[in-house]
PDB file of C-alpha atoms in Angstrom:
ATOM      1  CA  MET A   1     118.714  78.237  84.322  1.00  0.00           C
ATOM      2  CA  LEU A   2     120.261  81.591  83.566  1.00  0.00           C
ATOM      3  CA  CYS A   3     119.855  83.011  80.079  1.00  0.00           C
ATOM      4  CA  ALA A   4     122.432  82.474  77.392  1.00  0.00           C
ATOM      5  CA  MET A   5     125.050  85.184  77.028  1.00  0.00           C
ATOM      6  CA  THR A   6     124.162  85.512  73.337  1.00  0.00           C
ATOM      7  CA  ALA A   7     120.510  86.320  74.032  1.00  0.00           C
ATOM      8  CA  PRO A   8     119.531  89.781  72.763  1.00  0.00           C
ATOM      9  CA  ARG A   9     118.910  92.666  75.131  1.00  0.00           C
ATOM     10  CA  PRO A  10     115.289  92.597  76.364  1.00  0.00           C
ATOM     11  CA  ILE A  11     113.051  95.447  75.231  1.00  0.00           C
ATOM     12  CA  ASP A  12     110.206  97.523  76.611  1.00  0.00           C
ATOM     13  CA  PRO A  13     107.098  95.581  75.457  1.00  0.00           C
ATOM     14  CA  ARG A  14     105.080  98.799  75.156  1.00  0.00           C
ATOM     15  CA  GLY A  15     107.051  99.792  72.030  1.00  0.00           C
ATOM     16  CA  PRO A  16     105.758  96.926  69.860  1.00  0.00           C
ATOM     17  CA  ARG A  17     102.247  97.491  71.245  1.00  0.00           C
ATOM     18  CA  VAL A  18     102.280 101.122  70.139  1.00  0.00           C
ATOM     19  CA  ASN A  19     103.580  99.947  66.759  1.00  0.00           C
ATOM     20  CA  GLN A  20     100.703  97.452  66.526  1.00  0.00           C
ATOM     21  CA  GLY A  21      98.173 100.091  67.541  1.00  0.00           C
ATOM     22  CA  VAL A  22      99.346 102.586  64.913  1.00  0.00           C
ATOM     23  CA  LEU A  23      99.401  99.822  62.282  1.00  0.00           C
ATOM     24  CA  THR A  24      95.816  98.826  63.129  1.00  0.00           C
ATOM     25  CA  VAL A  25      94.504 102.380  62.974  1.00  0.00           C
ATOM     26  CA  ALA A  26      96.324 103.095  59.701  1.00  0.00           C
ATOM     27  CA  LEU A  27      95.164  99.897  57.978  1.00  0.00           C
ATOM     28  CA  LEU A  28      91.562 100.327  59.123  1.00  0.00           C
ATOM     29  CA  ALA A  29      91.549 103.981  58.041  1.00  0.00           C
ATOM     30  CA  GLY A  30      92.982 102.956  54.665  1.00  0.00           C
ATOM     31  CA  PHE A  31      90.308 100.272  54.348  1.00  0.00           C
ATOM     32  CA  VAL A  32      87.455 102.666  55.172  1.00  0.00           C
ATOM     33  CA  LEU A  33      88.777 105.252  52.713  1.00  0.00           C
ATOM     34  CA  ASP A  34      89.657 102.535  50.168  1.00  0.00           C
ATOM     35  CA  TRP A  35      93.176 103.959  49.937  1.00  0.00           C
ATOM     36  CA  TRP A  36      95.435 100.953  49.381  1.00  0.00           C
ATOM     37  CA  PRO A  37      98.865 102.726  49.307  1.00  0.00           C
ATOM     38  CA  VAL A  38      98.700 102.607  53.108  1.00  0.00           C
ATOM     39  CA  VAL A  39      99.348  98.848  52.837  1.00  0.00           C
ATOM     40  CA  PRO A  40     102.773  98.982  51.122  1.00  0.00           C
ATOM     41  CA  ALA A  41     103.660 102.047  53.213  1.00  0.00           C
ATOM     42  CA  PHE A  42     103.144 100.097  56.441  1.00  0.00           C
ATOM     43  CA  ALA A  43     104.809  97.023  54.974  1.00  0.00           C
ATOM     44  CA  VAL A  44     107.921  99.217  54.690  1.00  0.00           C
ATOM     45  CA  VAL A  45     107.432 100.629  58.216  1.00  0.00           C
ATOM     46  CA  LEU A  46     107.179  97.101  59.652  1.00  0.00           C
ATOM     47  CA  PHE A  47     110.055  95.844  57.513  1.00  0.00           C
ATOM     48  CA  LEU A  48     112.431  98.552  58.744  1.00  0.00           C
ATOM     49  CA  GLY A  49     111.766  97.683  62.384  1.00  0.00           C
ATOM     50  CA  ALA A  50     111.850  93.920  61.845  1.00  0.00           C
ATOM     51  CA  ALA A  51     114.939  93.826  59.634  1.00  0.00           C
ATOM     52  CA  PHE A  52     117.150  96.510  61.157  1.00  0.00           C
ATOM     53  CA  GLY A  53     115.885  96.849  64.720  1.00  0.00           C
ATOM     54  CA  PRO A  54     113.711  99.294  66.688  1.00  0.00           C
ATOM     55  CA  ARG A  55     115.974 102.266  65.926  1.00  0.00           C
ATOM     56  CA  TYR A  56     115.027 102.043  62.259  1.00  0.00           C
ATOM     57  CA  GLY A  57     111.312 101.428  62.676  1.00  0.00           C
ATOM     58  CA  PRO A  58     109.650 104.875  62.460  1.00  0.00           C
ATOM     59  CA  VAL A  59     106.888 104.126  64.989  1.00  0.00           C
ATOM     60  CA  LEU A  60     109.222 102.241  67.334  1.00  0.00           C
ATOM     61  CA  ARG A  61     111.633 105.158  67.200  1.00  0.00           C
ATOM     62  CA  LEU A  62     108.834 107.644  67.800  1.00  0.00           C
ATOM     63  CA  TYR A  63     107.837 105.610  70.845  1.00  0.00           C
ATOM     64  CA  ALA A  64     111.414 105.420  72.147  1.00  0.00           C
ATOM     65  CA  GLU A  65     112.159 109.106  71.696  1.00  0.00           C
ATOM     66  CA  VAL A  66     108.840 110.853  72.310  1.00  0.00           C
ATOM     67  CA  ILE A  67     106.447 108.615  74.246  1.00  0.00           C
ATOM     68  CA  ARG A  68     108.658 106.473  76.495  1.00  0.00           C
ATOM     69  CA  PRO A  69     110.405 109.401  78.235  1.00  0.00           C
ATOM     70  CA  ARG A  70     106.951 110.550  79.405  1.00  0.00           C
ATOM     71  CA  LEU A  71     106.018 107.149  80.842  1.00  0.00           C
ATOM     72  CA  PRO A  72     107.135 105.358  84.014  1.00  0.00           C
ATOM     73  CA  PRO A  73     109.745 102.632  83.477  1.00  0.00           C
ATOM     74  CA  PRO A  74     108.313  99.312  82.274  1.00  0.00           C
ATOM     75  CA  THR A  75     107.445  96.783  84.988  1.00  0.00           C
ATOM     76  CA  GLU A  76     108.715  93.956  82.824  1.00  0.00           C
ATOM     77  CA  LEU A  77     110.812  93.506  79.713  1.00  0.00           C
ATOM     78  CA  GLU A  78     110.533  90.982  76.902  1.00  0.00           C
ATOM     79  CA  ASP A  79     112.701  89.170  74.414  1.00  0.00           C
ATOM     80  CA  PRO A  80     112.744  91.208  71.176  1.00  0.00           C
ATOM     81  CA  ARG A  81     112.670  88.162  68.898  1.00  0.00           C
ATOM     82  CA  PRO A  82     108.991  87.143  69.210  1.00  0.00           C
ATOM     83  CA  PRO A  83     107.608  90.618  68.277  1.00  0.00           C
ATOM     84  CA  ARG A  84     110.216  90.841  65.532  1.00  0.00           C
ATOM     85  CA  PHE A  85     109.024  87.522  64.135  1.00  0.00           C
ATOM     86  CA  ALA A  86     105.408  88.732  64.344  1.00  0.00           C
ATOM     87  CA  ALA A  87     106.395  91.878  62.437  1.00  0.00           C
ATOM     88  CA  THR A  88     108.103  89.737  59.787  1.00  0.00           C
ATOM     89  CA  VAL A  89     104.888  87.748  59.316  1.00  0.00           C
ATOM     90  CA  GLY A  90     103.050  91.079  59.040  1.00  0.00           C
ATOM     91  CA  VAL A  91     105.507  92.228  56.354  1.00  0.00           C
ATOM     92  CA  LEU A  92     104.892  89.034  54.362  1.00  0.00           C
ATOM     93  CA  PHE A  93     101.111  89.469  54.569  1.00  0.00           C
ATOM     94  CA  LEU A  94     101.251  93.151  53.661  1.00  0.00           C
ATOM     95  CA  GLY A  95     103.709  92.379  50.855  1.00  0.00           C
ATOM     96  CA  ALA A  96     101.332  89.770  49.468  1.00  0.00           C
ATOM     97  CA  ALA A  97      98.465  92.268  49.819  1.00  0.00           C
ATOM     98  CA  THR A  98     100.464  94.844  47.844  1.00  0.00           C
ATOM     99  CA  VAL A  99     101.049  92.322  45.059  1.00  0.00           C
ATOM    100  CA  ALA A 100      97.323  91.567  45.047  1.00  0.00           C
ATOM    101  CA  PHE A 101      96.477  95.279  44.740  1.00  0.00           C
ATOM    102  CA  LEU A 102      98.957  95.712  41.884  1.00  0.00           C
ATOM    103  CA  ALA A 103      97.449  92.678  40.146  1.00  0.00           C
ATOM    104  CA  GLY A 104      93.997  94.221  40.427  1.00  0.00           C
ATOM    105  CA  ALA A 105      92.698  91.823  43.100  1.00  0.00           C
ATOM    106  CA  ALA A 106      91.701  94.484  45.622  1.00  0.00           C
ATOM    107  CA  ALA A 107      89.430  92.136  47.588  1.00  0.00           C
ATOM    108  CA  VAL A 108      92.300  89.717  48.206  1.00  0.00           C
ATOM    109  CA  GLY A 109      94.571  92.636  49.078  1.00  0.00           C
ATOM    110  CA  TRP A 110      92.161  94.026  51.647  1.00  0.00           C
ATOM    111  CA  ALA A 111      91.466  90.554  53.070  1.00  0.00           C
ATOM    112  CA  LEU A 112      95.179  90.039  53.723  1.00  0.00           C
ATOM    113  CA  ALA A 113      95.564  93.566  55.119  1.00  0.00           C
ATOM    114  CA  LEU A 114      92.570  93.077  57.416  1.00  0.00           C
ATOM    115  CA  VAL A 115      94.067  89.857  58.790  1.00  0.00           C
ATOM    116  CA  VAL A 116      97.124  91.896  59.780  1.00  0.00           C
ATOM    117  CA  ALA A 117      94.945  94.703  61.180  1.00  0.00           C
ATOM    118  CA  ALA A 118      92.897  92.213  63.226  1.00  0.00           C
ATOM    119  CA  LEU A 119      95.933  90.456  64.699  1.00  0.00           C
ATOM    120  CA  ALA A 120      97.768  93.724  65.349  1.00  0.00           C
ATOM    121  CA  GLY A 121      94.633  95.182  66.946  1.00  0.00           C
ATOM    122  CA  LEU A 122      94.242  92.139  69.163  1.00  0.00           C
ATOM    123  CA  ALA A 123      97.871  92.459  70.272  1.00  0.00           C
ATOM    124  CA  ALA A 124      97.560  96.205  70.870  1.00  0.00           C
ATOM    125  CA  THR A 125      94.352  95.987  72.905  1.00  0.00           C
ATOM    126  CA  THR A 126      94.914  92.783  74.884  1.00  0.00           C
ATOM    127  CA  GLY A 127      98.612  91.962  74.645  1.00  0.00           C
ATOM    128  CA  ILE A 128      97.818  88.624  72.984  1.00  0.00           C
ATOM    129  CA  CYS A 129     100.364  88.491  70.166  1.00  0.00           C
ATOM    130  CA  VAL A 130      99.606  85.500  67.935  1.00  0.00           C
ATOM    131  CA  GLY A 131     102.834  85.815  65.935  1.00  0.00           C
ATOM    132  CA  CYS A 132     104.863  85.967  69.158  1.00  0.00           C
ATOM    133  CA  GLU A 133     103.129  82.825  70.461  1.00  0.00           C
ATOM    134  CA  ILE A 134     103.942  80.988  67.225  1.00  0.00           C
ATOM    135  CA  TYR A 135     107.585  82.015  67.623  1.00  0.00           C
ATOM    136  CA  LEU A 136     107.647  80.880  71.257  1.00  0.00           C
ATOM    137  CA  PHE A 137     105.991  77.566  70.410  1.00  0.00           C
ATOM    138  CA  VAL A 138     108.548  76.814  67.685  1.00  0.00           C
ATOM    139  CA  ALA A 139     111.468  78.132  69.762  1.00  0.00           C
ATOM    140  CA  ARG A 140     110.581  75.889  72.705  1.00  0.00           C
ATOM    141  CA  ARG A 141     110.186  72.855  70.485  1.00  0.00           C
ATOM    142  CA  ARG A 142     113.572  73.542  68.919  1.00  0.00           C
ATOM    143  CA  GLY A 143     115.185  74.242  72.290  1.00  0.00           C
ATOM    144  CA  VAL A 144     116.084  77.852  71.462  1.00  0.00           C
ATOM    145  CA  GLU A 145     117.240  79.699  74.577  1.00  0.00           C
ATOM    146  CA  LEU A 146     115.188  82.855  74.993  1.00  0.00           C
ATOM    147  CA  ALA A 147     116.318  86.025  76.716  1.00  0.00           C
ATOM    148  CA  ALA A 148     115.397  85.749  80.390  1.00  0.00           C
TER     149      ALA A 148
ATOM    150  CA  MET B   1      77.296 103.478  45.168  1.00  0.00           C
ATOM    151  CA  ALA B   2      80.491 104.874  46.619  1.00  0.00           C
ATOM    152  CA  LEU B   3      78.597 105.802  49.767  1.00  0.00           C
ATOM    153  CA  LEU B   4      77.194 102.266  49.997  1.00  0.00           C
ATOM    154  CA  ALA B   5      80.673 100.821  49.547  1.00  0.00           C
ATOM    155  CA  LEU B   6      81.971 103.133  52.252  1.00  0.00           C
ATOM    156  CA  ASN B   7      79.109 102.139  54.506  1.00  0.00           C
ATOM    157  CA  TRP B   8      79.826  98.426  54.589  1.00  0.00           C
ATOM    158  CA  ARG B   9      83.491  99.158  55.144  1.00  0.00           C
ATOM    159  CA  VAL B  10      82.663 101.425  58.063  1.00  0.00           C
ATOM    160  CA  TRP B  11      80.379  98.775  59.525  1.00  0.00           C
ATOM    161  CA  LEU B  12      83.069  96.141  59.181  1.00  0.00           C
ATOM    162  CA  VAL B  13      85.581  98.359  60.959  1.00  0.00           C
ATOM    163  CA  ILE B  14      83.058  99.122  63.717  1.00  0.00           C
ATOM    164  CA  ALA B  15      82.457  95.383  64.143  1.00  0.00           C
ATOM    165  CA  LEU B  16      86.197  94.802  64.336  1.00  0.00           C
ATOM    166  CA  LEU B  17      86.640  97.566  66.926  1.00  0.00           C
ATOM    167  CA  PHE B  18      83.755  96.075  68.918  1.00  0.00           C
ATOM    168  CA  LEU B  19      85.486  92.686  68.830  1.00  0.00           C
ATOM    169  CA  PHE B  20      88.747  94.269  70.028  1.00  0.00           C
ATOM    170  CA  GLY B  21      86.874  95.850  72.928  1.00  0.00           C
ATOM    171  CA  LEU B  22      85.150  92.578  73.748  1.00  0.00           C
ATOM    172  CA  ALA B  23      88.405  90.620  73.570  1.00  0.00           C
ATOM    173  CA  ARG B  24      90.093  93.152  75.811  1.00  0.00           C
ATOM    174  CA  ARG B  25      87.291  92.987  78.354  1.00  0.00           C
ATOM    175  CA  LEU B  26      87.134  89.180  78.405  1.00  0.00           C
ATOM    176  CA  TYR B  27      90.905  88.911  78.655  1.00  0.00           C
ATOM    177  CA  LYS B  28      90.979  91.407  81.532  1.00  0.00           C
ATOM    178  CA  GLN B  29      88.203  89.524  83.364  1.00  0.00           C
ATOM    179  CA  TRP B  30      90.025  86.254  82.865  1.00  0.00           C
ATOM    180  CA  ARG B  31      93.234  87.729  84.256  1.00  0.00           C
ATOM    181  CA  GLN B  32      91.397  89.140  87.249  1.00  0.00           C
ATOM    182  CA  ARG B  33      89.822  85.748  87.890  1.00  0.00           C
ATOM    183  CA  VAL B  34      93.197  84.111  87.722  1.00  0.00           C
ATOM    184  CA  ALA B  35      94.675  86.708  90.077  1.00  0.00           C
ATOM    185  CA  ALA B  36      91.822  86.143  92.499  1.00  0.00           C
ATOM    186  CA  ASP B  37      92.362  82.403  92.393  1.00  0.00           C
ATOM    187  CA  ARG B  38      93.769  81.968  95.854  1.00  0.00           C
ATOM    188  CA  GLY B  39      93.497  79.125  98.292  1.00  0.00           C
ATOM    189  CA  PRO B  40      95.496  76.525 100.164  1.00  0.00           C
ATOM    190  CA  VAL B  41      98.431  75.097  98.265  1.00  0.00           C
ATOM    191  CA  PRO B  42     100.424  71.955  99.076  1.00  0.00           C
ATOM    192  CA  PRO B  43     103.670  72.211 101.049  1.00  0.00           C
ATOM    193  CA  LEU B  44     106.859  72.541  99.052  1.00  0.00           C
ATOM    194  CA  PRO B  45     108.380  69.267  97.892  1.00  0.00           C
ATOM    195  CA  ALA B  46     111.409  68.199  99.926  1.00  0.00           C
ATOM    196  CA  ARG B  47     113.789  68.742  97.004  1.00  0.00           C
ATOM    197  CA  LEU B  48     113.077  72.480  97.074  1.00  0.00           C
ATOM    198  CA  ARG B  49     112.976  72.878 100.818  1.00  0.00           C
ATOM    199  CA  ASN B  50     115.636  74.093 103.174  1.00  0.00           C
ATOM    200  CA  GLY B  51     115.123  72.032 106.321  1.00  0.00           C
ATOM    201  CA  LYS B  52     116.851  74.549 108.559  1.00  0.00           C
ATOM    202  CA  GLY B  53     115.196  77.782 107.552  1.00  0.00           C
ATOM    203  CA  HIS B  54     112.833  79.394 105.117  1.00  0.00           C
ATOM    204  CA  THR B  55     112.878  78.997 101.351  1.00  0.00           C
ATOM    205  CA  TRP B  56     112.208  81.478  98.575  1.00  0.00           C
ATOM    206  CA  VAL B  57     110.977  79.821  95.389  1.00  0.00           C
ATOM    207  CA  VAL B  58     111.268  82.080  92.350  1.00  0.00           C
ATOM    208  CA  PHE B  59     109.119  80.829  89.472  1.00  0.00           C
ATOM    209  CA  SER B  60     110.547  82.144  86.234  1.00  0.00           C
ATOM    210  CA  THR B  61     110.156  81.617  82.494  1.00  0.00           C
ATOM    211  CA  PRO B  62     112.728  81.758  79.717  1.00  0.00           C
ATOM    212  CA  LEU B  63     111.367  85.179  78.689  1.00  0.00           C
ATOM    213  CA  CYS B  64     111.414  86.680  82.174  1.00  0.00           C
ATOM    214  CA  ALA B  65     114.030  89.419  82.268  1.00  0.00           C
ATOM    215  CA  THR B  66     113.557  90.299  85.923  1.00  0.00           C
ATOM    216  CA  CYS B  67     113.544  86.777  87.402  1.00  0.00           C
ATOM    217  CA  GLY B  68     117.309  86.138  87.434  1.00  0.00           C
ATOM    218  CA  PRO B  69     118.245  89.482  88.992  1.00  0.00           C
ATOM    219  CA  LEU B  70     115.376  89.101  91.456  1.00  0.00           C
ATOM    220  CA  ALA B  71     116.668  85.707  92.644  1.00  0.00           C
ATOM    221  CA  ASP B  72     120.119  87.243  93.105  1.00  0.00           C
ATOM    222  CA  GLU B  73     118.618  90.179  95.000  1.00  0.00           C
ATOM    223  CA  LEU B  74     116.759  87.806  97.288  1.00  0.00           C
ATOM    224  CA  ALA B  75     119.889  85.781  97.984  1.00  0.00           C
ATOM    225  CA  ALA B  76     121.795  88.980  98.787  1.00  0.00           C
ATOM    226  CA  ALA B  77     119.031  90.528 100.892  1.00  0.00           C
ATOM    227  CA  ASP B  78     118.263  87.389 102.858  1.00  0.00           C
ATOM    228  CA  PRO B  79     121.461  85.351 103.349  1.00  0.00           C
ATOM    229  CA  ASP B  80     119.711  83.090 105.884  1.00  0.00           C
ATOM    230  CA  GLY B  81     117.072  82.077 103.386  1.00  0.00           C
ATOM    231  CA  HIS B  82     117.398  79.419 100.725  1.00  0.00           C
ATOM    232  CA  VAL B  83     116.620  80.715  97.221  1.00  0.00           C
ATOM    233  CA  VAL B  84     115.507  78.281  94.509  1.00  0.00           C
ATOM    234  CA  ARG B  85     114.733  79.257  90.933  1.00  0.00           C
ATOM    235  CA  VAL B  86     112.196  77.131  89.090  1.00  0.00           C
ATOM    236  CA  ASP B  87     111.527  77.326  85.351  1.00  0.00           C
ATOM    237  CA  ALA B  88     107.732  77.323  85.236  1.00  0.00           C
ATOM    238  CA  THR B  89     107.707  76.233  81.592  1.00  0.00           C
ATOM    239  CA  ARG B  90     109.616  73.044  82.452  1.00  0.00           C
ATOM    240  CA  GLU B  91     108.214  72.292  85.913  1.00  0.00           C
ATOM    241  CA  THR B  92     104.635  72.336  84.708  1.00  0.00           C
ATOM    242  CA  GLU B  93     103.237  70.079  87.460  1.00  0.00           C
ATOM    243  CA  LEU B  94     104.768  72.248  90.131  1.00  0.00           C
ATOM    244  CA  SER B  95     103.538  75.440  88.421  1.00  0.00           C
ATOM    245  CA  ARG B  96     100.013  74.036  88.227  1.00  0.00           C
ATOM    246  CA  ALA B  97     100.076  72.974  91.886  1.00  0.00           C
ATOM    247  CA  TYR B  98     101.080  76.486  92.992  1.00  0.00           C
ATOM    248  CA  ARG B  99      98.853  78.229  90.397  1.00  0.00           C
ATOM    249  CA  ILE B 100     101.670  80.103  88.745  1.00  0.00           C
ATOM    250  CA  ARG B 101     100.221  82.408  86.079  1.00  0.00           C
ATOM    251  CA  SER B 102     102.992  84.911  85.530  1.00  0.00           C
ATOM    252  CA  ALA B 103     106.685  85.324  86.140  1.00  0.00           C
ATOM    253  CA  PRO B 104     108.199  86.193  88.437  1.00  0.00           C
ATOM    254  CA  THR B 105     105.969  84.685  91.092  1.00  0.00           C
ATOM    255  CA  VAL B 106     107.760  84.118  94.370  1.00  0.00           C
ATOM    256  CA  LEU B 107     106.689  81.832  97.203  1.00  0.00           C
ATOM    257  CA  LEU B 108     108.082  82.115 100.700  1.00  0.00           C
ATOM    258  CA  ALA B 109     107.895  78.846 102.620  1.00  0.00           C
ATOM    259  CA  ASP B 110     108.887  77.994 106.162  1.00  0.00           C
ATOM    260  CA  SER B 111     111.260  75.208 107.166  1.00  0.00           C
ATOM    261  CA  ARG B 112     108.427  72.676 106.960  1.00  0.00           C
ATOM    262  CA  GLY B 113     107.618  73.761 103.429  1.00  0.00           C
ATOM    263  CA  ARG B 114     104.374  75.537 104.226  1.00  0.00           C
ATOM    264  CA  VAL B 115     103.831  78.458 101.873  1.00  0.00           C
ATOM    265  CA  ARG B 116     103.533  81.575 104.023  1.00  0.00           C
ATOM    266  CA  GLU B 117     103.616  84.328 101.431  1.00  0.00           C
ATOM    267  CA  ARG B 118     103.071  84.684  97.732  1.00  0.00           C
ATOM    268  CA  PHE B 119     104.344  87.588  95.638  1.00  0.00           C
ATOM    269  CA  VAL B 120     103.357  88.210  92.040  1.00  0.00           C
ATOM    270  CA  GLY B 121     105.800  90.435  90.184  1.00  0.00           C
ATOM    271  CA  ALA B 122     109.252  91.700  91.084  1.00  0.00           C
ATOM    272  CA  GLY B 123     107.780  94.899  92.520  1.00  0.00           C
ATOM    273  CA  ALA B 124     105.831  93.008  95.195  1.00  0.00           C
ATOM    274  CA  VAL B 125     108.948  91.140  96.330  1.00  0.00           C
ATOM    275  CA  ARG B 126     111.046  94.299  96.429  1.00  0.00           C
ATOM    276  CA  GLU B 127     108.352  96.057  98.400  1.00  0.00           C
ATOM    277  CA  HIS B 128     108.365  93.197 100.912  1.00  0.00           C
ATOM    278  CA  LEU B 129     112.167  93.290 101.168  1.00  0.00           C
ATOM    279  CA  ALA B 130     112.107  97.074 101.633  1.00  0.00           C
ATOM    280  CA  THR B 131     109.537  96.710 104.417  1.00  0.00           C
ATOM    281  CA  LEU B 132     111.668  94.080 106.149  1.00  0.00           C
ATOM    282  CA  ALA B 133     114.780  96.259 105.748  1.00  0.00           C
ATOM    283  CA  GLY B 134     112.875  99.220 107.193  1.00  0.00           C
ATOM    284  CA  ARG B 135     111.725  97.147 110.162  1.00  0.00           C
ATOM    285  CA  SER B 136     115.190  95.815 110.930  1.00  0.00           C
ATOM    286  CA  ALA B 137     116.677  99.326 110.588  1.00  0.00           C
ATOM    287  CA  SER B 138     114.145 100.831 112.982  1.00  0.00           C
ATOM    288  CA  GLY B 139     114.326  97.841 115.338  1.00  0.00           C
TER     289      GLY B 139
END
């Protein structure tokens, strides 16, 4: 019943939530101001964290170095893979939105970006991370051992 | 025209923020209802029970980082007790019967399997252990 030795080190779940909150605010601000470069910019921000780990994600790093030291220790930790998967899905959506903007289909671009903003906002405000749940559902079906 | 375009965007964002607030409120209420859901639970099944003394049942999930160390802490702090770890995602019937909503949730049952205490979260268990340690030190 103990976790596999290869399971990654659990993380403070508040880091991804701050990341999701900043992403939501940025995308919604960009949408209101009709300033689409915010979409590829945050695709890169998400990509860095998802591909190379929290140390390389600007918002995750900001949380780890500036915000977390001012907070009490987390009451629980979580496996880093579900939020990483959710971020990867976000990168794909924001990447597709960027392509849509470049192709002149701004409505499609904003629709895709707003899907990401809505899901990230839901995760930031309630803790319900749809991408993480998809990862967990697939992982359990495939018998992947998660970090306990 | 630009102002009109800005207006519908602002309204859409306000609607979205309202939905976030609503979702947060409903989710919080639901969690509070779940936390308040208390009542008699069935005695522990014989397979989990320690006939001679009390039993600690630690309900965990594969994602629970604190559950394993907590079970070890319990075993170390209470050598007379029997500590059982149950994966709530696999033992779904058992989890439903004992209304397990989060991990770790720890049940303390007597030798006849009657659930005497229920702790939600590692902090609650540690607090209980610290209280017991304090009592035995002063006694």
